[in-house]
mmCIF file of C-alpha atoms in Angstrom:
data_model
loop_
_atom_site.group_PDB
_atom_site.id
_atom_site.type_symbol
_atom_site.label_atom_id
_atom_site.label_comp_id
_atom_site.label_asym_id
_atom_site.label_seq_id
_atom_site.Cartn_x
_atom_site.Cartn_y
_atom_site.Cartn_z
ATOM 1 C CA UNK A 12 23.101 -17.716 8.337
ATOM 2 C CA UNK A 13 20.608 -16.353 5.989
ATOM 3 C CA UNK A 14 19.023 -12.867 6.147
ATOM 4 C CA UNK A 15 15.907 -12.744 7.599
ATOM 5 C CA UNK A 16 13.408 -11.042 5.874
ATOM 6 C CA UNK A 17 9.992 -9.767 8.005
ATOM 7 C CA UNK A 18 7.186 -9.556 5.040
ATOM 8 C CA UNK A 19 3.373 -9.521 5.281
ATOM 9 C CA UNK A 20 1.861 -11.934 2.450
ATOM 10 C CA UNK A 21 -1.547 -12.632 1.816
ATOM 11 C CA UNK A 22 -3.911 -14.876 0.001
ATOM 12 C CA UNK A 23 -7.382 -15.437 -0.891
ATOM 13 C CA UNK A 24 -8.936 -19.030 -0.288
ATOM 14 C CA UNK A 25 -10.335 -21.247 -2.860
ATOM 15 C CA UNK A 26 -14.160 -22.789 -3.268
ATOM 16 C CA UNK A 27 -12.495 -25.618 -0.970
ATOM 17 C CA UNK A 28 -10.923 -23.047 1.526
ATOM 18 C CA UNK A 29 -7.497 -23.630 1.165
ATOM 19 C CA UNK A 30 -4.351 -21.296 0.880
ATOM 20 C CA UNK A 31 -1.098 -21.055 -0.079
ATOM 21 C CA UNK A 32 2.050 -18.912 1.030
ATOM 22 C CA UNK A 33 5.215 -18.652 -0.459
ATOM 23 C CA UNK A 34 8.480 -17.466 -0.567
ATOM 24 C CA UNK A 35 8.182 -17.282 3.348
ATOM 25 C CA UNK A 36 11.509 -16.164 5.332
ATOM 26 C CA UNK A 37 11.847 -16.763 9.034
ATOM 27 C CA UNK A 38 10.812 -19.083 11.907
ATOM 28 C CA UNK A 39 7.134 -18.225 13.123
ATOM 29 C CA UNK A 40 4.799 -15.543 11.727
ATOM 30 C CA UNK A 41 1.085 -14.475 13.499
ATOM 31 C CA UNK A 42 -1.926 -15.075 10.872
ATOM 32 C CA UNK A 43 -5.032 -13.390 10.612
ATOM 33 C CA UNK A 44 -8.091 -14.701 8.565
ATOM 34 C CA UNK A 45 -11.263 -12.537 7.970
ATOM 35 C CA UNK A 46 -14.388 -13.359 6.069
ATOM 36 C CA UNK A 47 -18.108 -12.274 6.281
ATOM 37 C CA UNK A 48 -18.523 -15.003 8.528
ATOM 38 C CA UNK A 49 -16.092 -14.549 11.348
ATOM 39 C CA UNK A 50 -12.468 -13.651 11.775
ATOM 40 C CA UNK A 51 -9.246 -15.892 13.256
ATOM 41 C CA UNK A 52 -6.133 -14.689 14.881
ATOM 42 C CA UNK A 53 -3.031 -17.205 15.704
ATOM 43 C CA UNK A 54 -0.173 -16.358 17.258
ATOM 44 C CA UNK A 55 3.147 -18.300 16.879
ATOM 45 C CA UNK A 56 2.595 -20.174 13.725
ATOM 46 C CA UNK A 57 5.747 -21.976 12.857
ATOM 47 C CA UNK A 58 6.732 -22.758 8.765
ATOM 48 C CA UNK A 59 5.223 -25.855 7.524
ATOM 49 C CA UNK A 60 2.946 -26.499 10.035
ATOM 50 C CA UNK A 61 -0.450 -27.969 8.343
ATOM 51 C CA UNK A 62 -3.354 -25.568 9.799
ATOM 52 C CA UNK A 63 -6.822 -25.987 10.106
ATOM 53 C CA UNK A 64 -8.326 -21.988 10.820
ATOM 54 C CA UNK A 65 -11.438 -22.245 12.029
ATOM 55 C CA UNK A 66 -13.470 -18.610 11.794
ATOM 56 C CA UNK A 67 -15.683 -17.766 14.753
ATOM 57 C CA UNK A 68 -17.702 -14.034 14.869
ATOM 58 C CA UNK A 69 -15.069 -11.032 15.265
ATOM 59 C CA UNK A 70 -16.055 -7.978 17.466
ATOM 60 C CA UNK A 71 -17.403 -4.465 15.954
ATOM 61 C CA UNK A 72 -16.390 -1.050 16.386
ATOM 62 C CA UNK A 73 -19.091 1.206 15.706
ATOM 63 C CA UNK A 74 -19.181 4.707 16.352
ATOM 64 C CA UNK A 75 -20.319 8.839 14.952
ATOM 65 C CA UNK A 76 -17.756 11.527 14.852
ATOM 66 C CA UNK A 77 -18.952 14.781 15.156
ATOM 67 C CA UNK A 78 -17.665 18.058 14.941
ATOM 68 C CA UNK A 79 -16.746 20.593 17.738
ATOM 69 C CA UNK A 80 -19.813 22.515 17.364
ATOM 70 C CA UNK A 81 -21.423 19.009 18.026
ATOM 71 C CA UNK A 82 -22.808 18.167 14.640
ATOM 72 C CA UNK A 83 -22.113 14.933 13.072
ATOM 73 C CA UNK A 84 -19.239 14.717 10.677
ATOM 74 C CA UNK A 85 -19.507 12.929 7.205
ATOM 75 C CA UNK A 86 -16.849 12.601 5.110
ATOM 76 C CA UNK A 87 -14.034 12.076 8.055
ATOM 77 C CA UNK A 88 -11.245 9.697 7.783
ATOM 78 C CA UNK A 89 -11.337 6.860 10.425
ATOM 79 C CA UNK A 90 -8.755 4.349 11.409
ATOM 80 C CA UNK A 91 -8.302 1.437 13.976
ATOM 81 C CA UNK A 92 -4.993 1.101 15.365
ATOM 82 C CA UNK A 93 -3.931 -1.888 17.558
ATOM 83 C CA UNK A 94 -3.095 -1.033 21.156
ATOM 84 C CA UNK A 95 -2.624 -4.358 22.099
ATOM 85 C CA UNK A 96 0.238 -4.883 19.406
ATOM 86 C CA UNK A 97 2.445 -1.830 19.367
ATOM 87 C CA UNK A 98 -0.067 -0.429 16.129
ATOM 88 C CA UNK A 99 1.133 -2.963 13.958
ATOM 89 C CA UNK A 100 -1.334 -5.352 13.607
ATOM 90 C CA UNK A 101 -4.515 -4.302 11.960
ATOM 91 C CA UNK A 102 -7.704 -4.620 12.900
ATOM 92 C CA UNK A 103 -9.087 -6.329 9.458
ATOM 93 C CA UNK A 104 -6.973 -8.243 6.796
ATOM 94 C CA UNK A 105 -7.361 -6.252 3.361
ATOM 95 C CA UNK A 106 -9.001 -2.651 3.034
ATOM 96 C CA UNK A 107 -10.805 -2.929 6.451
ATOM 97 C CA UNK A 108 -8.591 -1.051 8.465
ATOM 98 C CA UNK A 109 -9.724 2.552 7.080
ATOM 99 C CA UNK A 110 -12.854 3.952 6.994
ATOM 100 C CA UNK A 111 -14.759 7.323 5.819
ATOM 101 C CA UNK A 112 -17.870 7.994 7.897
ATOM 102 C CA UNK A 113 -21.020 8.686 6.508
ATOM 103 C CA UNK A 114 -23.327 11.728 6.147
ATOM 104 C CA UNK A 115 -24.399 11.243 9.785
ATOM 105 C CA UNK A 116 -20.724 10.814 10.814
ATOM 106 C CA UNK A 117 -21.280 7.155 11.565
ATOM 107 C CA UNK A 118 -19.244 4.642 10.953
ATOM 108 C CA UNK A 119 -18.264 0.588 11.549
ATOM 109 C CA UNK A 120 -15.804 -1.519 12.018
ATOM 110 C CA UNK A 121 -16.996 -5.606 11.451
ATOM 111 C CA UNK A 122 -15.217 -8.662 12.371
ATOM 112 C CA UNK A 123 -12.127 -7.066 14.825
ATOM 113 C CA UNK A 124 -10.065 -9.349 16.944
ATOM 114 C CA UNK A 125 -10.169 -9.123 20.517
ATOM 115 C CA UNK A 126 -8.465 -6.000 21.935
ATOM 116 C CA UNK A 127 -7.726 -3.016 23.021
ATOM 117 C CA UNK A 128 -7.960 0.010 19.903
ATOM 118 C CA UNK A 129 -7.679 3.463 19.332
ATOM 119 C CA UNK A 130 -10.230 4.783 16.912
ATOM 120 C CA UNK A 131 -8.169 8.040 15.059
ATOM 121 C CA UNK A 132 -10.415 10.629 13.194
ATOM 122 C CA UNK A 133 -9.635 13.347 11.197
ATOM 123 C CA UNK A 134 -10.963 15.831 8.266
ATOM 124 C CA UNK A 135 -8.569 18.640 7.514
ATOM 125 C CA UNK A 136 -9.127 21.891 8.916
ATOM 126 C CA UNK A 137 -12.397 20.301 10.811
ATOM 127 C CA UNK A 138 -9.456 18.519 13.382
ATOM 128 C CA UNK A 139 -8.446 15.546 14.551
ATOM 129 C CA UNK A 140 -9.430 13.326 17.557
ATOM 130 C CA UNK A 141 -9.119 9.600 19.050
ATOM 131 C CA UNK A 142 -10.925 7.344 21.853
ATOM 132 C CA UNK A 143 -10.272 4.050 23.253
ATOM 133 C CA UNK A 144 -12.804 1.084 23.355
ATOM 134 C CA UNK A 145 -11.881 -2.442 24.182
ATOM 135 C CA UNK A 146 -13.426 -5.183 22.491
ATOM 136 C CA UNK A 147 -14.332 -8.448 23.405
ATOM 137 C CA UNK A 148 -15.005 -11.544 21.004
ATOM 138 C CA UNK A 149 -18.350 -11.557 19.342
ATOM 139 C CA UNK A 150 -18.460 -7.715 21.151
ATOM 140 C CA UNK A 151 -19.887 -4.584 19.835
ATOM 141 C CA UNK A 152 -18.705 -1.715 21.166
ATOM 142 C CA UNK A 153 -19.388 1.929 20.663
ATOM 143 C CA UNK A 154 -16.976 4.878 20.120
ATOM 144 C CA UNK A 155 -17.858 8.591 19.874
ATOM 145 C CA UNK A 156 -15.151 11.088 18.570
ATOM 146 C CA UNK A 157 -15.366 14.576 19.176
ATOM 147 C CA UNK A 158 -13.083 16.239 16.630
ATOM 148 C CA UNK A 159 -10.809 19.218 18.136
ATOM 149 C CA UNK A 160 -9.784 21.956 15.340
ATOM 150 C CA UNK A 161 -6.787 22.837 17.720
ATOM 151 C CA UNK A 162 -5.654 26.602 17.361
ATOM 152 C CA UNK A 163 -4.333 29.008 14.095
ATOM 153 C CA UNK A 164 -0.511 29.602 14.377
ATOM 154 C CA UNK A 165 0.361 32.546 12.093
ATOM 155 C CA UNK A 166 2.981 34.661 11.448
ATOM 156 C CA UNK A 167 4.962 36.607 9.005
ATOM 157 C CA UNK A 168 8.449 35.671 7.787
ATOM 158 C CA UNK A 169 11.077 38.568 6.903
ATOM 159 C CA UNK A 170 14.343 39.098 6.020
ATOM 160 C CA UNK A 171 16.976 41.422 8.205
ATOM 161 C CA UNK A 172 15.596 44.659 7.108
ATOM 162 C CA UNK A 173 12.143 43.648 7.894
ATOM 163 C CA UNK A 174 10.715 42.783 4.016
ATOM 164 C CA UNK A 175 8.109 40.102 4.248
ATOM 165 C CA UNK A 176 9.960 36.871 2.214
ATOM 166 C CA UNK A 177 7.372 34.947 -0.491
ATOM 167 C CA UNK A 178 7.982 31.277 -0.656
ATOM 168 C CA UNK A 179 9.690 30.737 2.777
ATOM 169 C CA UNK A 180 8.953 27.270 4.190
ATOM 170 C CA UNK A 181 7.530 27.219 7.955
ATOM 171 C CA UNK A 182 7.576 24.108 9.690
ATOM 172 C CA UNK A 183 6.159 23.932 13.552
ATOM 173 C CA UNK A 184 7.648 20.514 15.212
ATOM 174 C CA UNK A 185 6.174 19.639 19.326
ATOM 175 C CA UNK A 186 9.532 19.872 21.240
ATOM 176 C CA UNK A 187 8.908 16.954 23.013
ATOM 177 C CA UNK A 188 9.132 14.982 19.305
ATOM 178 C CA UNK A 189 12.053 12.928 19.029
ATOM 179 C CA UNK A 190 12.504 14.080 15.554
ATOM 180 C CA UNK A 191 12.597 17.338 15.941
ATOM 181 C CA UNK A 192 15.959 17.445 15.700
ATOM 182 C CA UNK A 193 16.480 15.690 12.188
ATOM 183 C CA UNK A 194 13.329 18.229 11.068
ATOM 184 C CA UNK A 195 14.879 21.258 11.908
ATOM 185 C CA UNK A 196 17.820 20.283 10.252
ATOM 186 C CA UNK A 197 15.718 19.830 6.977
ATOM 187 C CA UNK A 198 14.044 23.509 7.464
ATOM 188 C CA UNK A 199 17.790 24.766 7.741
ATOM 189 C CA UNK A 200 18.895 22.728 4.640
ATOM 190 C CA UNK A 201 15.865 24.014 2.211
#
């Protein structure tokens, strides 16, 4: 029984549209093909089979972030995550699945497979936000994203006798994280 080895390999097509994989380990693998002129998603491929992909229009997630004041906001990091699929499957082959929104905080998403998403935004000290849109084949959908600075924690770290310490590390985990555990360890190890 060999070891089974879960990889993600990709290819670009040739003038005559074909492909080639190799090197492939395990029984049946999900492919996803995305071009300027459409997108195709198949589930359950199985090794050798001989496919014919056929590309037919994707779905678009288009959207503005803005600030918490309510401005737009350029220059924030957007991402499409995969509800539909546990987060692993991304919305574009290639570089598609990360984003940077314009001046006027706009942004866009082409050829997406049917489903369910969360749009994630973010831009340092400016905060972080999501929203959900579901989208349909062929389907444009629009997202807005209201980023949320969330509070300041502060503080001041000192030893016994009460003389502020330089260089301390200060981590703050969520105690319902599952890691929090394994983190505090680290802090204590440092």
């Amino acid at each position: 029984l060999g070891a089974r080895v879960k990889e993600t390999q990709s290819a670009t097509t040739e003038a005559d549209g074909s492909f080639a994989l190799q090197g492939l380990n395990g029984v049946d693998f999900a492919l996803a093909a995305v071009a300027d002129e459409g997108r195709a998603d198949l589930d359950n491929v199985k090794l050798g089979a001989d496919l014919r992909v056929v590309l037919a229009p994707g779905g678009e997630v288009r959207g503005t972030v803005f600030d918490a004041a309510g401005a737009p906001a350029g220059a924030c990091d957007v991402v499409l995550r995969s509800e539909d699929r546990g987060g692993i499957w991304e919305a574009r082959v290639g570089s598609g699945d990360a984003v940077k929104t314009n001046g006027d905080g706009s942004f866009r998403f082409a050829n997406v497979a049917a489903g369910t998403y969360r749009v994630e935004s973010w831009a340092g000290p400016k905060g972080r936000a999501s929203a959900l849109v579901t989208v349909g084949p062929g389907e444009s959908v629009e997202a807005t994203v209201r980023l949320n600075p969330g509070v300041r924690f502060a503080g001041r770290v000192c030893d016994t006798q009460g003389t502020p310490l330089e260089g301390a590390v200060v981590k703050l985990v969520p105690r319902d994280q599952e890691e929090s555990l394994g983190v505090m360890s680290e802090i204590l190890v440092a």
